[in-house]
PDB file of C-alpha atoms in Angstrom:
ATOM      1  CA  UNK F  15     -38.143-137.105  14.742  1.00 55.00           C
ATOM      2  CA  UNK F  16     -39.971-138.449  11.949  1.00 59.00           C
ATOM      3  CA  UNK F  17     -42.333-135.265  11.753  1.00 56.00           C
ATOM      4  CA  UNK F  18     -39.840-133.154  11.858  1.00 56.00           C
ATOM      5  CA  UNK F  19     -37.823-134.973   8.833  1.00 61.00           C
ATOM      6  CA  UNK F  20     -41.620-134.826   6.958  1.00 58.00           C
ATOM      7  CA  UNK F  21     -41.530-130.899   7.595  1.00 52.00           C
ATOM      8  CA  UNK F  22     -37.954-130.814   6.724  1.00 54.00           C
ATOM      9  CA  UNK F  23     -39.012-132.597   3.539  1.00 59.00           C
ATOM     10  CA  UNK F  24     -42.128-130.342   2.373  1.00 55.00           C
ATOM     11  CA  UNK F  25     -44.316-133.265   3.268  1.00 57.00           C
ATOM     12  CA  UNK F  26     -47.682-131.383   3.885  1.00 54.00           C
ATOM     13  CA  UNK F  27     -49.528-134.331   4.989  1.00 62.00           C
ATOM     14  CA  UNK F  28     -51.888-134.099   7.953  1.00 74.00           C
ATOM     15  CA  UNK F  29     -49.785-132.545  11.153  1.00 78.00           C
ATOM     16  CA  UNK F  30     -52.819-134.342  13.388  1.00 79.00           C
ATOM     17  CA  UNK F  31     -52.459-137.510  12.147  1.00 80.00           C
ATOM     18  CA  UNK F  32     -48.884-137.264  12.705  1.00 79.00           C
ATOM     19  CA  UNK F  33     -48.979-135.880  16.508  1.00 82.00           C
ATOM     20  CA  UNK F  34     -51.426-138.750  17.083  1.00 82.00           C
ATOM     21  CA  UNK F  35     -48.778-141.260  15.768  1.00 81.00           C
ATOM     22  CA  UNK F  36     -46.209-139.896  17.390  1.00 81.00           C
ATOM     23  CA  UNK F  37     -47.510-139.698  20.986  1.00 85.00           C
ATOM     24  CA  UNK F  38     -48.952-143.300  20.318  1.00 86.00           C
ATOM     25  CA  UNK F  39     -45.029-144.844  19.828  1.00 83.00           C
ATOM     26  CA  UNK F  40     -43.817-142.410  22.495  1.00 83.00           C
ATOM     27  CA  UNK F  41     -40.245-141.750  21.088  1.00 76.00           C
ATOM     28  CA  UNK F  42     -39.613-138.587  22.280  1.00 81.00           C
ATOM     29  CA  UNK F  43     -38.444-137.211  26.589  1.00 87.00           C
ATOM     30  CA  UNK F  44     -41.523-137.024  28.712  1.00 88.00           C
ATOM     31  CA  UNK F  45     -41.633-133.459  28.851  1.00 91.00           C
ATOM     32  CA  UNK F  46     -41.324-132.807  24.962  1.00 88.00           C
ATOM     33  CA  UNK F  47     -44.353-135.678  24.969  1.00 88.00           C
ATOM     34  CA  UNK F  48     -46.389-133.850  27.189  1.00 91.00           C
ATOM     35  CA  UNK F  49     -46.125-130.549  25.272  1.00 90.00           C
ATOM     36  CA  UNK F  50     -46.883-132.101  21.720  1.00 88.00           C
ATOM     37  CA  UNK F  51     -49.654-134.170  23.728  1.00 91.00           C
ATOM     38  CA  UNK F  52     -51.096-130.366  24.910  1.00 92.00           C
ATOM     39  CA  UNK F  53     -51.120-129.396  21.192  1.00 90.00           C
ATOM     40  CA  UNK F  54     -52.891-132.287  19.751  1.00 90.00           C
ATOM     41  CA  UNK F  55     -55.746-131.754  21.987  1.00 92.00           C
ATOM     42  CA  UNK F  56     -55.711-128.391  21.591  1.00 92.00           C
ATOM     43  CA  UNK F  57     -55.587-129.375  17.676  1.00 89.00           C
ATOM     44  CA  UNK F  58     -57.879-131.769  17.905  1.00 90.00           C
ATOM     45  CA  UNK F  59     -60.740-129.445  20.112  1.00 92.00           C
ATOM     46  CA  UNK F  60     -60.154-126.499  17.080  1.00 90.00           C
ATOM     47  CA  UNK F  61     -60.509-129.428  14.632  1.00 87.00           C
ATOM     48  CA  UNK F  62     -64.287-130.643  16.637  1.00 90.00           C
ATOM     49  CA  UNK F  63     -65.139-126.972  17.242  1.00 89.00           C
ATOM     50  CA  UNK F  64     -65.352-125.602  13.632  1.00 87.00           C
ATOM     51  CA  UNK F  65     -67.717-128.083  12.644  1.00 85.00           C
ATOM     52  CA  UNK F  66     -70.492-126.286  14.357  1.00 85.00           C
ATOM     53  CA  UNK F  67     -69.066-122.940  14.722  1.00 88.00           C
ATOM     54  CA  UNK F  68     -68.922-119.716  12.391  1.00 89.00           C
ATOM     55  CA  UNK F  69     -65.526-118.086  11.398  1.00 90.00           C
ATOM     56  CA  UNK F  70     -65.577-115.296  14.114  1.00 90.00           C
ATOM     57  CA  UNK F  71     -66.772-117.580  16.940  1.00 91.00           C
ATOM     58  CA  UNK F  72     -64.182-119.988  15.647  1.00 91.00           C
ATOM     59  CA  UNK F  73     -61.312-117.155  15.606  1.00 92.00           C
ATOM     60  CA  UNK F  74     -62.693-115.901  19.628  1.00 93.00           C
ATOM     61  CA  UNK F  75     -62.636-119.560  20.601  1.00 94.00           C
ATOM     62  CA  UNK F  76     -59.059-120.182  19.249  1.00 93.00           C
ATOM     63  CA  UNK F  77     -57.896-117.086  20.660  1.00 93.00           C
ATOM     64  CA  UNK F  78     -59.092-117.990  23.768  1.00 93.00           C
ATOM     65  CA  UNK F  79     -58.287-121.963  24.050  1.00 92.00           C
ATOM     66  CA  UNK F  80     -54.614-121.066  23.157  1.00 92.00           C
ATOM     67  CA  UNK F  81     -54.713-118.017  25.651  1.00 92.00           C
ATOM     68  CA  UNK F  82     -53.131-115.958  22.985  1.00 91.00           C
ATOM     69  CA  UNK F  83     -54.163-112.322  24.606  1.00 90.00           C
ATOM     70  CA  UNK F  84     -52.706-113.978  28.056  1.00 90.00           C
ATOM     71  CA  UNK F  85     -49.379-114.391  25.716  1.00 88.00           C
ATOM     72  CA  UNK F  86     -49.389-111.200  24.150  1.00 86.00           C
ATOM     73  CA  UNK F  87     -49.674-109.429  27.837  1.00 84.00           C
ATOM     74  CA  UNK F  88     -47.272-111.559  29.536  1.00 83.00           C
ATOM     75  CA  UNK F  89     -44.589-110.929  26.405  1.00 78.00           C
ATOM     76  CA  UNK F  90     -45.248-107.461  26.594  1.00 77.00           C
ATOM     77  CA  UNK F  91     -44.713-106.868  30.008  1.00 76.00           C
ATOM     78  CA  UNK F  92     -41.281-108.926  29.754  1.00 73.00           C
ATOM     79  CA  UNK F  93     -40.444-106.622  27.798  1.00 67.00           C
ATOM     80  CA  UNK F  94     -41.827-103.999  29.857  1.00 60.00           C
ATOM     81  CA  UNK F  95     -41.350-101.040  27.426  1.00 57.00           C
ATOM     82  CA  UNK F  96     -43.510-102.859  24.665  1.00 57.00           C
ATOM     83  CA  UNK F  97     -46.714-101.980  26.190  1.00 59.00           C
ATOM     84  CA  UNK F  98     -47.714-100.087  23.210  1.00 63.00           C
ATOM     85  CA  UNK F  99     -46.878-103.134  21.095  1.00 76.00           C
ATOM     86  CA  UNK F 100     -49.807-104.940  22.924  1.00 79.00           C
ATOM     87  CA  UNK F 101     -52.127-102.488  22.397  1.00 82.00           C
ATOM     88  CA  UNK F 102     -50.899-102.587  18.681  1.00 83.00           C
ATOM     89  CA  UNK F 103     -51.464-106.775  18.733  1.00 85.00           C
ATOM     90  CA  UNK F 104     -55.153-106.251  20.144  1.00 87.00           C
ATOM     91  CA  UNK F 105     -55.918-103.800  17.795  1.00 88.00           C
ATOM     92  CA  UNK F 106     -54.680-106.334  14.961  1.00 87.00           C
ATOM     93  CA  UNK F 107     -57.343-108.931  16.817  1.00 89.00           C
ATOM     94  CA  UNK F 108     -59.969-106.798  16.766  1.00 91.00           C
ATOM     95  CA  UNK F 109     -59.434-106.124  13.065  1.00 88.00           C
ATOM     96  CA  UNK F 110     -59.362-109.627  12.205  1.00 88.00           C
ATOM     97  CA  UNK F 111     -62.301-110.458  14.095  1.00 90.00           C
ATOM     98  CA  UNK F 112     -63.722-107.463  12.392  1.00 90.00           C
ATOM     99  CA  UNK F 113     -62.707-108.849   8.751  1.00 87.00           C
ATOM    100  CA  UNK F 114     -64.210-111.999   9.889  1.00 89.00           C
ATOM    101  CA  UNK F 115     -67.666-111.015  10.771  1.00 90.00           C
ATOM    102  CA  UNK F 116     -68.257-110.495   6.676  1.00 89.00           C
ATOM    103  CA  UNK F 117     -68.585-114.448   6.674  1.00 88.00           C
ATOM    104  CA  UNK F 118     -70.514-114.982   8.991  1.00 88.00           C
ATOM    105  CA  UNK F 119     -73.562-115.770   7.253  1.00 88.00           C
ATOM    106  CA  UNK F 120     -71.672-118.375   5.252  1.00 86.00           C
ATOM    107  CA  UNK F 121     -70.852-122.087   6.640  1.00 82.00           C
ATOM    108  CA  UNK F 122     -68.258-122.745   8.858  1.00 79.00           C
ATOM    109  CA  UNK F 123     -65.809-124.532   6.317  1.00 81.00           C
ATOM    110  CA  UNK F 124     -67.042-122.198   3.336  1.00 85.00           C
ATOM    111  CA  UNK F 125     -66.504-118.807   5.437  1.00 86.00           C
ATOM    112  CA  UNK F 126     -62.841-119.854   6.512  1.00 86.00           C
ATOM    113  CA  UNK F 127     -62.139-120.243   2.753  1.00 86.00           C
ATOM    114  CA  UNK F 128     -63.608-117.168   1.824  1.00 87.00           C
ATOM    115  CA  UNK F 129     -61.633-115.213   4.794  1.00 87.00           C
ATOM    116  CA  UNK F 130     -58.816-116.963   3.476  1.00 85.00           C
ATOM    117  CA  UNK F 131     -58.769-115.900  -0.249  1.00 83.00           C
ATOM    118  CA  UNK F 132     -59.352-112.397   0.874  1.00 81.00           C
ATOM    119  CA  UNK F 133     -56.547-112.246   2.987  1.00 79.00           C
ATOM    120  CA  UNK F 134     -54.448-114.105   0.499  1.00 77.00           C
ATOM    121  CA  UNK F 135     -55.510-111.140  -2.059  1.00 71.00           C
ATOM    122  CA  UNK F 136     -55.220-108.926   0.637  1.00 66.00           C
ATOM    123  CA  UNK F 137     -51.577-109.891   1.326  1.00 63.00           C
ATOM    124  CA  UNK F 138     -50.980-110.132  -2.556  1.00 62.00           C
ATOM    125  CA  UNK F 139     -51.319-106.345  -2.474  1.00 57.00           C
ATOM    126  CA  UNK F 140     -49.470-105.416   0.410  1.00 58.00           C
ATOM    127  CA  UNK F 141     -46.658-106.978  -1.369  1.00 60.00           C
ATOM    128  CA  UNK F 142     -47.435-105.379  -4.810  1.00 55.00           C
ATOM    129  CA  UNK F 143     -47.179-102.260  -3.181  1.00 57.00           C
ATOM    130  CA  UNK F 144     -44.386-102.681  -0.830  1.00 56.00           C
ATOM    131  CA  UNK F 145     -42.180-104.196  -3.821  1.00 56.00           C
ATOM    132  CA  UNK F 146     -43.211-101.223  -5.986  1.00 51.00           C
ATOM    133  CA  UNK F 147     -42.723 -98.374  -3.573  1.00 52.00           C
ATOM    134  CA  UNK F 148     -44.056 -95.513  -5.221  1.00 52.00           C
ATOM    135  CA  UNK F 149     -46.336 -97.321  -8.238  1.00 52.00           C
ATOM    136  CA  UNK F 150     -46.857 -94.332  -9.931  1.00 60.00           C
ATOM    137  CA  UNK F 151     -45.880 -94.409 -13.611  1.00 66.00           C
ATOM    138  CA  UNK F 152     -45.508 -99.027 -13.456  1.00 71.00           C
ATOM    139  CA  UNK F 153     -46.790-101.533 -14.359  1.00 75.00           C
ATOM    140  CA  UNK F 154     -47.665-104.494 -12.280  1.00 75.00           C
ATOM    141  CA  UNK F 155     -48.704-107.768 -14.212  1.00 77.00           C
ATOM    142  CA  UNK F 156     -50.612-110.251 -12.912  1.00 78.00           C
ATOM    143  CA  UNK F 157     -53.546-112.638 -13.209  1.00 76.00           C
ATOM    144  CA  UNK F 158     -57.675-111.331 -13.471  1.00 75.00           C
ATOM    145  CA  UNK F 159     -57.790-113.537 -10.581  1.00 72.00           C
ATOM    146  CA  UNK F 160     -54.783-112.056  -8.606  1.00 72.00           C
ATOM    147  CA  UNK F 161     -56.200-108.319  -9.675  1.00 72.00           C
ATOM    148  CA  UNK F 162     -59.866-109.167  -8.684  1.00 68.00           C
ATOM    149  CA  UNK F 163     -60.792-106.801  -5.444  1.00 64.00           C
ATOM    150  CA  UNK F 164     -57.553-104.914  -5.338  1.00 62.00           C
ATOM    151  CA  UNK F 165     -57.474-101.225  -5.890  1.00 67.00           C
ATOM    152  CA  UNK F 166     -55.905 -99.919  -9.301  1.00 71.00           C
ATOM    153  CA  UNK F 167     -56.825 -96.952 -10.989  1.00 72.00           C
ATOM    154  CA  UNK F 168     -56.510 -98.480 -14.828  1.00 76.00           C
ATOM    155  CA  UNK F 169     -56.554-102.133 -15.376  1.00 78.00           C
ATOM    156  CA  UNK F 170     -56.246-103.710 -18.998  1.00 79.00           C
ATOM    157  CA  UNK F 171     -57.349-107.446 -19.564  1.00 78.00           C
ATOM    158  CA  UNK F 172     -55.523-108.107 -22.771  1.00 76.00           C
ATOM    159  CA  UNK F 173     -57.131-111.579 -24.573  1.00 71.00           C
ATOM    160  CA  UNK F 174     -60.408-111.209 -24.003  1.00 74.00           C
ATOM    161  CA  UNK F 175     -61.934-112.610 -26.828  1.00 74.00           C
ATOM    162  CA  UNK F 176     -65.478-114.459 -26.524  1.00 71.00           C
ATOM    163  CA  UNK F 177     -64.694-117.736 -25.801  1.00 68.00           C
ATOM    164  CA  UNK F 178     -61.735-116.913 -24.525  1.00 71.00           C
ATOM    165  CA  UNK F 179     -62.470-114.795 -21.773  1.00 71.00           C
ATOM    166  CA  UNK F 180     -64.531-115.860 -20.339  1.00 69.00           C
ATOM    167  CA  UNK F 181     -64.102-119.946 -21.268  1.00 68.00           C
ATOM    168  CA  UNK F 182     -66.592-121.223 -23.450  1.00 68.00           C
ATOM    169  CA  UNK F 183     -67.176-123.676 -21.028  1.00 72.00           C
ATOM    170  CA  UNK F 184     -68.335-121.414 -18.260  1.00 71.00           C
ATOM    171  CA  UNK F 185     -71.292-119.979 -20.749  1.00 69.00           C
ATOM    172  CA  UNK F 186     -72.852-123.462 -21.239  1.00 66.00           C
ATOM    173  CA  UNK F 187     -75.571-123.932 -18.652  1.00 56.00           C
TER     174      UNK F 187
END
């Protein structure tokens, strides 16, 4: 209950440390305890796995120690016309895994980030464009680091003054 009132609350704190306290004072039905108890070790094997492991490794071992393509099949076949939505899901897999590959050169913890400010851009964009509809003939404003990587025909920087842009600060070696 506690969690959930942290959640509730916007308390981002550490969701681990949290399971692990609350299966340790047991105040929740048996059968709720065993299914947060599942997660946490699932958690807690990600957690000990990307230590050692790069980002597409990581994202086939996750896939597979949560049995998501298992999920996606059996949800699909409940459905029993969705077929083509599972095809659609696996496609979206292979895509990410595909996206990921492009770090894997890079640490474990410093390729995750990487992915993840890509896809944050990535996602930026889709919105941009989705909001916008048709973008011909407006203007979208937004930060050098929001624009950096995404696709515009004409972009102006306005302030960029030396010393400004970029910071004095970043010049200094």
């Amino acid at each position: 209950k506690a969690i959930i009132e942290k959640v509730r609350r916007g308390d981002r704190g550490d969701i681990v440390a949290s399971l692990d306290l609350a299966i340790e004072n047991k105040t929740m039905p048996p059968r709720q305890l065993s299914a947060v108890s599942d997660f946490y070790e699932i958690l807690t094997d990600i957690r000990k796995t990307a230590e050692d492991k790069k980002l597409p490794a990581l994202i086939k071992y996750i896939i597979k120690k949560t049995k998501y393509e298992d999920y996606l099949k059996e949800f699909s076949l409940a459905k029993q016309s969705d077929y083509e939505n599972f095809e659609d899901r696996m496609e979206n897999l292979k895509e990410l895994l595909t996206v990921a590959s492009k770090f894997e050169s890079l640490s474990s913890k410093e390729g995750a980030e990487k992915f993840l400010e890509e896809v944050t851009l990535l996602q930026q964009n889709d919105r941009i464009k989705s909001s916008s509809g048709d973008a011909t003939g407006k203007i979208t404003l937004m930060t050098v680091h929001a624009s950096k990587g995404l696709e515009f025909p004409v972009i102006f920087i306005v302030g960029m003054e030396e010393g400004l842009f970029p910071h004095s600060r970043t010049i200094i070696n």
